[in-house]
Short mmCIF file of C-alpha atoms in Angstrom, two decimals:
data_model
loop_
_atom_site.label_atom_id
_atom_site.label_comp_id
_atom_site.label_asym_id
_atom_site.label_seq_id
_atom_site.Cartn_x
_atom_site.Cartn_y
_atom_site.Cartn_z
CA UNK X 1 -80.15 -75.05 -6.78
CA UNK X 2 -78.20 -75.25 -4.00
CA UNK X 3 -75.12 -74.86 -5.98
CA UNK X 4 -75.90 -72.54 -7.83
CA UNK X 5 -77.13 -70.14 -4.86
CA UNK X 6 -73.81 -71.18 -3.43
CA UNK X 7 -71.69 -69.60 -6.23
CA UNK X 8 -74.01 -67.04 -6.40
CA UNK X 9 -72.84 -66.04 -3.14
CA UNK X 10 -69.31 -66.90 -3.65
CA UNK X 11 -69.59 -64.67 -6.54
CA UNK X 12 -70.49 -61.98 -5.03
CA UNK X 13 -68.19 -62.49 -1.94
CA UNK X 14 -65.53 -62.56 -4.60
CA UNK X 15 -66.62 -59.52 -6.40
CA UNK X 16 -66.98 -57.82 -2.90
CA UNK X 17 -63.35 -58.59 -2.64
CA UNK X 18 -62.54 -58.02 -5.56
CA UNK X 19 -63.85 -54.30 -5.59
CA UNK X 20 -62.10 -53.59 -2.03
CA UNK X 21 -59.12 -54.72 -3.62
CA UNK X 22 -59.32 -52.40 -6.51
CA UNK X 23 -60.54 -49.57 -3.31
CA UNK X 24 -57.30 -50.45 -1.61
CA UNK X 25 -55.35 -50.45 -4.57
CA UNK X 26 -56.24 -46.65 -5.79
CA UNK X 27 -55.71 -45.63 -2.23
CA UNK X 28 -52.47 -47.31 -2.72
CA UNK X 29 -51.85 -45.22 -5.98
CA UNK X 30 -53.63 -41.93 -4.57
CA UNK X 31 -51.12 -42.16 -1.06
CA UNK X 32 -48.03 -42.88 -3.58
CA UNK X 33 -49.04 -40.20 -5.87
CA UNK X 34 -49.38 -37.67 -2.52
CA UNK X 35 -45.89 -38.91 -1.31
CA UNK X 36 -44.14 -38.36 -4.14
CA UNK X 37 -45.84 -34.84 -4.37
CA UNK X 38 -44.57 -33.82 -1.34
CA UNK X 39 -41.04 -35.73 -1.95
CA UNK X 40 -40.73 -33.59 -5.28
CA UNK X 41 -41.50 -30.54 -3.25
CA UNK X 42 -39.40 -30.79 -0.10
CA UNK X 43 -36.57 -31.92 -2.67
CA UNK X 44 -37.38 -28.68 -5.08
CA UNK X 45 -37.07 -26.69 -1.57
CA UNK X 46 -33.87 -28.39 -1.05
CA UNK X 47 -32.55 -27.21 -4.52
CA UNK X 48 -33.75 -23.92 -4.43
CA UNK X 49 -32.16 -23.81 -0.67
CA UNK X 50 -28.91 -24.61 -2.08
CA UNK X 51 -29.24 -22.61 -5.31
CA UNK X 52 -30.13 -19.38 -2.81
CA UNK X 53 -27.29 -20.42 -0.55
CA UNK X 54 -25.31 -20.72 -3.32
CA UNK X 55 -25.97 -17.40 -4.52
CA UNK X 56 -25.60 -16.31 -1.01
CA UNK X 57 -22.33 -17.84 -0.72
CA UNK X 58 -21.08 -16.38 -4.30
CA UNK X 59 -22.27 -13.01 -3.10
CA UNK X 60 -20.74 -12.83 0.18
CA UNK X 61 -17.27 -14.15 -1.66
CA UNK X 62 -17.53 -11.52 -3.89
CA UNK X 63 -18.04 -8.85 -1.29
CA UNK X 64 -15.13 -10.48 0.20
CA UNK X 65 -13.26 -10.16 -2.43
CA UNK X 66 -14.32 -6.73 -3.03
CA UNK X 67 -13.35 -5.55 0.56
CA UNK X 68 -10.09 -7.19 0.09
CA UNK X 69 -9.64 -5.30 -3.03
CA UNK X 70 -10.42 -1.68 -1.69
CA UNK X 71 -8.28 -2.67 1.76
CA UNK X 72 -5.18 -3.38 -0.52
CA UNK X 73 -5.97 0.10 -2.78
CA UNK X 74 -5.92 1.58 0.21
CA UNK X 75 -2.63 0.36 1.65
CA UNK X 76 -1.41 1.12 -1.52
CA UNK X 77 -2.50 4.31 -1.34
CA UNK X 78 -1.09 4.54 2.46
CA UNK X 79 2.12 3.17 1.06
CA UNK X 80 2.65 5.66 -1.68
CA UNK X 81 1.39 8.65 0.59
CA UNK X 82 4.17 7.78 2.84
CA UNK X 83 7.11 7.43 -0.32
CA UNK X 84 5.93 10.88 -0.88
CA UNK X 85 6.32 12.18 2.39
CA UNK X 86 9.69 10.48 2.82
CA UNK X 87 10.59 12.00 -0.11
CA UNK X 88 10.04 15.63 0.76
CA UNK X 89 11.29 14.83 4.14
CA UNK X 90 14.66 13.66 2.21
CA UNK X 91 14.72 16.82 0.05
CA UNK X 92 14.38 19.08 2.87
CA UNK X 93 16.58 17.51 4.58
CA UNK X 94 19.16 17.55 1.64
CA UNK X 95 18.26 21.20 0.91
CA UNK X 96 19.33 21.84 4.91
CA UNK X 97 22.55 20.29 4.32
CA UNK X 98 23.46 21.85 1.25
CA UNK X 99 22.37 24.97 2.76
CA UNK X 100 24.64 24.37 5.64
CA UNK X 101 27.29 23.29 3.50
CA UNK X 102 26.79 26.69 1.57
CA UNK X 103 26.95 28.81 4.52
CA UNK X 104 30.13 26.85 5.91
CA UNK X 105 31.72 27.55 2.61
CA UNK X 106 31.20 31.07 2.85
CA UNK X 107 31.96 31.29 6.10
CA UNK X 108 35.19 29.39 5.01
CA UNK X 109 35.94 31.87 2.17
CA UNK X 110 35.65 34.80 4.19
CA UNK X 111 38.00 33.54 6.89
CA UNK X 112 40.35 33.26 3.94
CA UNK X 113 40.22 36.34 2.45
CA UNK X 114 40.38 38.11 5.91
CA UNK X 115 43.60 35.96 6.39
CA UNK X 116 44.90 36.70 2.68
CA UNK X 117 43.54 40.56 3.38
CA UNK X 118 45.83 40.54 6.85
CA UNK X 119 49.02 38.51 4.99
CA UNK X 120 48.90 41.12 1.85
CA UNK X 121 48.65 44.42 4.52
CA UNK X 122 51.35 42.67 6.62
CA UNK X 123 53.65 42.29 3.42
CA UNK X 124 53.15 46.05 2.36
CA UNK X 125 53.97 47.10 5.61
CA UNK X 126 57.06 45.01 5.69
CA UNK X 127 57.75 46.47 1.85
CA UNK X 128 57.26 49.82 3.49
CA UNK X 129 59.79 48.96 6.10
CA UNK X 130 61.95 47.48 4.06
CA UNK X 131 62.06 50.22 1.57
CA UNK X 132 62.84 52.74 4.67
CA UNK X 133 65.67 50.59 5.58
CA UNK X 134 66.95 50.72 2.31
CA UNK X 135 66.67 54.47 2.02
CA UNK X 136 68.33 54.67 5.15
CA UNK X 137 70.92 52.31 3.83
CA UNK X 138 71.29 54.19 0.96
CA UNK X 139 71.50 57.62 2.64
CA UNK X 140 74.22 56.09 5.04
CA UNK X 141 76.38 54.81 2.54
CA UNK X 142 75.29 58.23 0.53
CA UNK X 143 76.57 60.26 3.32
CA UNK X 144 79.58 58.43 3.92
CA UNK X 145 80.91 58.62 0.56
CA UNK X 146 80.31 62.38 0.82
CA UNK X 147 82.42 62.30 3.85
CA UNK X 148 85.01 60.40 1.57
CA UNK X 149 85.11 63.17 -0.74
CA UNK X 150 85.44 65.65 1.81
#
């Protein structure tokens, strides 16, 4: 009977060991599942963070591009305005130059007309003098002829 008793005690001991091993295995499995769950949660959070950061980067990049486009457009507008003002300034200068030229031309014409008038009057005076002189010469000739007749 001693052998059977021993076997029974051994069986009990083995049974106990087996239960302990099963319990440990269960704890290990639970722990493993908990760790996996935690790791998955961390990974998911990281992924979300990456995605969010990606969106933020994209949004920031798009904002930068928008600002750059606006700045570019402003530069273009400023440049166009500058060119417009330059064109106005040049047109004004051109007009002023033409007006000066026209004024000078008018003054020159006036001067030429005055000179021509002076020359005309001088010629007229010379002609009158010449007519008077010729009349005198003619009168003198007639007088001489008259003296000869007498």
